[in-house]
Short mmCIF file of C-alpha atoms in Angstrom, two decimals:
data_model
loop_
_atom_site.label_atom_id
_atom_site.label_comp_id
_atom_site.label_asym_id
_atom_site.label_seq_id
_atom_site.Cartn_x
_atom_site.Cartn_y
_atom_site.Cartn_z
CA UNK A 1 205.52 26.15 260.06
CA UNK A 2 205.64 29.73 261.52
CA UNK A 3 205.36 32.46 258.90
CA UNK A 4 205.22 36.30 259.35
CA UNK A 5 203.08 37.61 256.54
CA UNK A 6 202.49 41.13 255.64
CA UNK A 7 199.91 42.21 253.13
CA UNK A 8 200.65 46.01 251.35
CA UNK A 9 203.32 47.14 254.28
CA UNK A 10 204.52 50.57 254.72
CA UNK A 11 208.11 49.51 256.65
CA UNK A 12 210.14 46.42 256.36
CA UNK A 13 213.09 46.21 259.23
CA UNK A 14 216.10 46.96 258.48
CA UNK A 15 217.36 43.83 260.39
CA UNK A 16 215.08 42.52 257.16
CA UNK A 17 217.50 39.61 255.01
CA UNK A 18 215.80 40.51 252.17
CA UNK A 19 216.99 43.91 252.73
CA UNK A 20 220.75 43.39 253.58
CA UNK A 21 221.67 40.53 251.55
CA UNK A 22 219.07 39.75 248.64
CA UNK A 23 218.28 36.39 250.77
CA UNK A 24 214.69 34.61 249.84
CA UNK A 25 213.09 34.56 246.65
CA UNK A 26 209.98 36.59 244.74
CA UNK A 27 206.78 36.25 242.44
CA UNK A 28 205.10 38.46 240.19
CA UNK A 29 201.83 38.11 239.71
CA UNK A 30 199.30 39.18 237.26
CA UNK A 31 195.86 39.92 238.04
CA UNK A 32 192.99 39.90 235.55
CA UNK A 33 189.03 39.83 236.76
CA UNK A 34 190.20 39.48 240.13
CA UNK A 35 191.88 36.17 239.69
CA UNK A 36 195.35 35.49 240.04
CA UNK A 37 196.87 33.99 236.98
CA UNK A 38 198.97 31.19 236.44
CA UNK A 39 199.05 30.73 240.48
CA UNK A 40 200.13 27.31 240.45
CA UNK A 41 202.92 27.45 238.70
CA UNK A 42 204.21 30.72 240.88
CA UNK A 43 203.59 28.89 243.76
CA UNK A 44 205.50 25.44 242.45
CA UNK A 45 208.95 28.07 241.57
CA UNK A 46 208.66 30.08 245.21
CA UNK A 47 208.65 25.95 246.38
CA UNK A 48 211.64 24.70 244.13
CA UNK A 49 213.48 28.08 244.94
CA UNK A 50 212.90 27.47 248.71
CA UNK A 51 214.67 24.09 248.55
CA UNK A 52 217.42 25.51 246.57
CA UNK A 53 218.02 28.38 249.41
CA UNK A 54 217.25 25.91 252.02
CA UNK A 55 214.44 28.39 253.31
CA UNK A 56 211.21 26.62 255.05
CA UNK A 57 208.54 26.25 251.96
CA UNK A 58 205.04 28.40 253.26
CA UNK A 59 201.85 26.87 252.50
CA UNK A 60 199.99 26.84 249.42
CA UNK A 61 196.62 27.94 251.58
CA UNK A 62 198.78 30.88 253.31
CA UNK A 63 199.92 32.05 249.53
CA UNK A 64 196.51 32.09 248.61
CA UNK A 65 194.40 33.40 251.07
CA UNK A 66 197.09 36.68 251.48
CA UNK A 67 196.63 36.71 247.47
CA UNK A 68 193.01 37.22 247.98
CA UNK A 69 193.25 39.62 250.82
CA UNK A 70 196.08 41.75 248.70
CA UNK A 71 193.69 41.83 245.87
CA UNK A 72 190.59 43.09 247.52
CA UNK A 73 188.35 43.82 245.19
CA UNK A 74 190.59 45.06 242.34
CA UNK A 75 189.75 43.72 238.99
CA UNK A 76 193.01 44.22 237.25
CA UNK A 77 196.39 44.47 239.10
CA UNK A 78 199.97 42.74 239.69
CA UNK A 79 200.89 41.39 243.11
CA UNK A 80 204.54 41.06 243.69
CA UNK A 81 205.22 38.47 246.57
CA UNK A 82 208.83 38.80 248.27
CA UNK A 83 209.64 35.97 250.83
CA UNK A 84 212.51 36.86 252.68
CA UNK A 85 214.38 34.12 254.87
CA UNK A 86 213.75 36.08 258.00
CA UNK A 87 215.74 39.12 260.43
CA UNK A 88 218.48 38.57 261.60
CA UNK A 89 221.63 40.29 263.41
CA UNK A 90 224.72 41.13 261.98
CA UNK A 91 226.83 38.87 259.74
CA UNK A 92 225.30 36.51 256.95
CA UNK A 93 224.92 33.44 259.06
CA UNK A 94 221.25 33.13 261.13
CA UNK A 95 220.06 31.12 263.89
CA UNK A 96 218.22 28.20 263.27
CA UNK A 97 215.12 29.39 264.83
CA UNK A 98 215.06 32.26 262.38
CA UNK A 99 211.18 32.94 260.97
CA UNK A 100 210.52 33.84 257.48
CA UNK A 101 208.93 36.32 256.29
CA UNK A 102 205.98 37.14 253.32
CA UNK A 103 205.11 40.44 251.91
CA UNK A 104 202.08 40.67 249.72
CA UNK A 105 202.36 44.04 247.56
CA UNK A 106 199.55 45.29 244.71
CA UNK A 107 201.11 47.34 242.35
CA UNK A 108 198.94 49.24 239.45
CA UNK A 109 199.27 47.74 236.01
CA UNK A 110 198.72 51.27 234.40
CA UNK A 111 202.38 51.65 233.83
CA UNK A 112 203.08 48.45 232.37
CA UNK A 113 203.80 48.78 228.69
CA UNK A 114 202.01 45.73 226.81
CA UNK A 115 203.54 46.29 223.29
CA UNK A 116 202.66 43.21 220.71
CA UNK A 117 205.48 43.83 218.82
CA UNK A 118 209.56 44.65 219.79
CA UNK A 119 213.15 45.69 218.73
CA UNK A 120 215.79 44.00 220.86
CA UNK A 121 219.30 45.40 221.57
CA UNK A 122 222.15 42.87 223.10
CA UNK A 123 223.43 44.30 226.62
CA UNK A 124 227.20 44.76 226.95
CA UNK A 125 226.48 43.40 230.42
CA UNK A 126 227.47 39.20 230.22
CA UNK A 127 225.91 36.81 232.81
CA UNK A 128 228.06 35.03 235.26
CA UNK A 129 227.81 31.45 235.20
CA UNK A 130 225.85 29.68 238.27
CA UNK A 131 224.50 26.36 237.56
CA UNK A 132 222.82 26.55 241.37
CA UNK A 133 221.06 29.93 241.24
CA UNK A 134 219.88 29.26 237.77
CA UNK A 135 215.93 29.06 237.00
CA UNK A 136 215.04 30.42 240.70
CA UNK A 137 213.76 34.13 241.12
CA UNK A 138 216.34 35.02 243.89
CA UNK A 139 215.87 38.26 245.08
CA UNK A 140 219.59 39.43 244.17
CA UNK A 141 218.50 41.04 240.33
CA UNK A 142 222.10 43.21 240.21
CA UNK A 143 222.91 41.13 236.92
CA UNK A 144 219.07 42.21 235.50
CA UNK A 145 219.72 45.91 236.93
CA UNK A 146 222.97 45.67 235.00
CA UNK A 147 221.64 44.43 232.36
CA UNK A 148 219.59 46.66 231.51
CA UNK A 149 222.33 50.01 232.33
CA UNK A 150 224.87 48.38 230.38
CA UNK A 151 223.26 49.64 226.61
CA UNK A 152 223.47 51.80 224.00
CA UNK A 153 222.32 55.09 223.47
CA UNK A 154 219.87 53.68 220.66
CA UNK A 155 216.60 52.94 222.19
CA UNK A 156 214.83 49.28 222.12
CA UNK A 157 212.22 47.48 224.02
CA UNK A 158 214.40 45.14 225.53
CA UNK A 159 218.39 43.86 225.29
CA UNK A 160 219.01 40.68 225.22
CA UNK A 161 221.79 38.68 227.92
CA UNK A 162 224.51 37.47 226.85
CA UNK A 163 227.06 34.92 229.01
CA UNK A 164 230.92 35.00 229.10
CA UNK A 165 230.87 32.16 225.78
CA UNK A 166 228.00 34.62 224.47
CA UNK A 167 225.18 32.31 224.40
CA UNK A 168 221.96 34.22 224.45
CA UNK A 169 220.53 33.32 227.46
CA UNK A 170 217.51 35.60 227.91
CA UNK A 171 216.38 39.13 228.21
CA UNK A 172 216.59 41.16 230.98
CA UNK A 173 212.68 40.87 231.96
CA UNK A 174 211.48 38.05 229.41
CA UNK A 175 212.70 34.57 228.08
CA UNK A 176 212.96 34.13 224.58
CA UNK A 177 212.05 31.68 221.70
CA UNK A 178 213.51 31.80 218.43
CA UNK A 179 212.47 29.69 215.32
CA UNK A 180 212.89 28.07 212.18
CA UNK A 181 210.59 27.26 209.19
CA UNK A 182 211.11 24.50 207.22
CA UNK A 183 208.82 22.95 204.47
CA UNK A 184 205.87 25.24 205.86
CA UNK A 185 206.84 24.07 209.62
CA UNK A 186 208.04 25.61 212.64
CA UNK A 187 211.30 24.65 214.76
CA UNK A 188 211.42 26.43 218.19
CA UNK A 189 214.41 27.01 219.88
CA UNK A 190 215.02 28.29 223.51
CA UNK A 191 217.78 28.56 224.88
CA UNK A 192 219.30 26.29 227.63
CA UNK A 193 219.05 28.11 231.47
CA UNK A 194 221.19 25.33 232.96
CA UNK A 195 223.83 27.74 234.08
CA UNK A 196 222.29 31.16 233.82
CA UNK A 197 218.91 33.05 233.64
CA UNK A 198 215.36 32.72 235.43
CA UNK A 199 212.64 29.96 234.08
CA UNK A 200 210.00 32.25 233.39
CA UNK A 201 206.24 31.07 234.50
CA UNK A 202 205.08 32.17 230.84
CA UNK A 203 207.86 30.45 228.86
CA UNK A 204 206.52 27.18 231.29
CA UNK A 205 202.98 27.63 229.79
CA UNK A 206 203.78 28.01 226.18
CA UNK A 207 206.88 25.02 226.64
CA UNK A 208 203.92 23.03 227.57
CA UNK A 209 201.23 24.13 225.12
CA UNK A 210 203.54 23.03 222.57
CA UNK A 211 204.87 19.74 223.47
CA UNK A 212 201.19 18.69 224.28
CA UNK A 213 200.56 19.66 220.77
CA UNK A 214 203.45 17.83 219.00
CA UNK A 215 205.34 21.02 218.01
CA UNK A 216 209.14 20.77 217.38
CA UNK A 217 210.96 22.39 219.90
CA UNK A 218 213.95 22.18 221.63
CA UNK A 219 216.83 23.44 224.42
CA UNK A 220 220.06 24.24 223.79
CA UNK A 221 222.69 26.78 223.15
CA UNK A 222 222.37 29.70 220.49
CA UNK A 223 225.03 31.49 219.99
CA UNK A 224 224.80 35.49 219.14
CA UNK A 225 227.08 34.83 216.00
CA UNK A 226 223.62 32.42 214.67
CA UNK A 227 220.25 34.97 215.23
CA UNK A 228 221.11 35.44 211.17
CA UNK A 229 220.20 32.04 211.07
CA UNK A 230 216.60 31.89 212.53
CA UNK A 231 213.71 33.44 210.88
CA UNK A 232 211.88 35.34 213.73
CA UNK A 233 211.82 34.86 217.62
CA UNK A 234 209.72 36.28 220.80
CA UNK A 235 210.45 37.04 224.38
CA UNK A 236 207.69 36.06 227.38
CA UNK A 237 206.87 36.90 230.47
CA UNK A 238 204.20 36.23 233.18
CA UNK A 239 202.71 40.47 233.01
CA UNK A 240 203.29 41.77 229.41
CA UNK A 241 202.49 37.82 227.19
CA UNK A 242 203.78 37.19 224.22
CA UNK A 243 205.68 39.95 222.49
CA UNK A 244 206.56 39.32 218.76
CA UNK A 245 210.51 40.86 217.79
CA UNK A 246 210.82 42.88 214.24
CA UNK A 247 214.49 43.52 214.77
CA UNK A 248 217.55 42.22 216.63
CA UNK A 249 220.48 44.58 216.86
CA UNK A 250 221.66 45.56 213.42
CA UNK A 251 219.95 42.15 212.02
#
């Protein structure tokens, strides 16, 4: 399969999909050492994303060797990969023929804030419901961008989304895990992403970590009315870890 690839680009074309409509998908990366983390399961979302949007899945070896080439020889960095379902004219419909395209973009990690521990306001901002788009990193973030405008004046590290029922659903740049402690052991609860939210890489990882080790966890709805309930949570993601909360809104 034909793929245009571009690694650290100065100009995309405006006849760009990914430009004019949001169409294709993306990946954030983090570097550490020179090595790409968690690469596998990046590259197993761009695929599932791909068959949701119907857009031609690139090869694991292109992914990889532009990686390497976009890293160079930096030791610590983040490479954001944006695959775009091709150019086309006007209109949103595209010829069959139409060749995707890969951009491979380092991006400093000097301005990434890595704090251990959080306070986490709720976004006025509710997610719309979309069982299809759900768990795929689309390029269309307007609900994140949003998210994230929609707040109070108070300042916190991150607001937590909300749907139309409000369900928690996630934050608007981590998942989150709340939990339980009964008779000395933990209950983890995430919530469900059926019909809203992104399936973070990170929330993957620990998901697995703890089923392989026989922790209690499960996937369903939490309601906003029930973070009383729980006795502490954290939020995820694939650049900043695991970041502990101290304080939820006015709990």
């Amino acid at each position: 399969m034909k793929v245009q690839v571009f690694i650290n680009p100065k100009k995309i074309s405006i006849t760009d999909r990914a430009f004019n409509y949001g169409d294709g998908l993306f990946e954030t990366i983090l570097v550490k050492d020179n090595e790409p983390l968690h690469l596998s399961e990046h590259i197993l979302r761009l695929h599932n994303g791909c068959k949701r949007l119907n857009i031609p899945s690139p090869s694991k070896k292109i992914i990889i060797d532009s990686i390497e080439k976009c890293i160079g020889n930096t030791k610590r960095c983040i490479i954001k990969i944006i695959y775009s379902r091709g150019c086309s004219e006007h209109g949103y419909s595209y010829e069959n023929n139409i060749i995707p395209i890969m951009y491979f973009i380092k991006k400093s990690k000097t301005n990434i804030k890595n704090e251990k521990l959080v306070k986490l306001g709720f976004s006025k901002y509710q997610l719309s419901n979309n069982s299809y788009l759900s768990k795929i990193k689309h390029l269309n973030r307007l609900e994140q961008v949003l998210g994230a405008s929609f707040v109070d004046e108070t300042k916190f590290d991150n607001y937590i989304l909300t749907d139309k029922n409000n369900n928690i659903i996630e934050c608007v740049s981590s998942n989150i895990f709340f939990y339980k402690i009964t008779k000395d052991k933990y209950n983890f609860i995430t919530p469900n992403l059926c019909n809203a939210g992104v399936d973070g890489i990170m929330k993957t990882i620990i998901m697995k970590f703890m089923k392989r080790n026989k922790m209690n966890l499960s996937v369903k709805e939490i309601s906003k009315k029930d973070v009383p309930k729980y006795h502490g949570a954290f939020i995820c993601n694939s650049i900043s870890g695991i970041q502990f909360v101290t304080k939820i809104g006015r709990y």
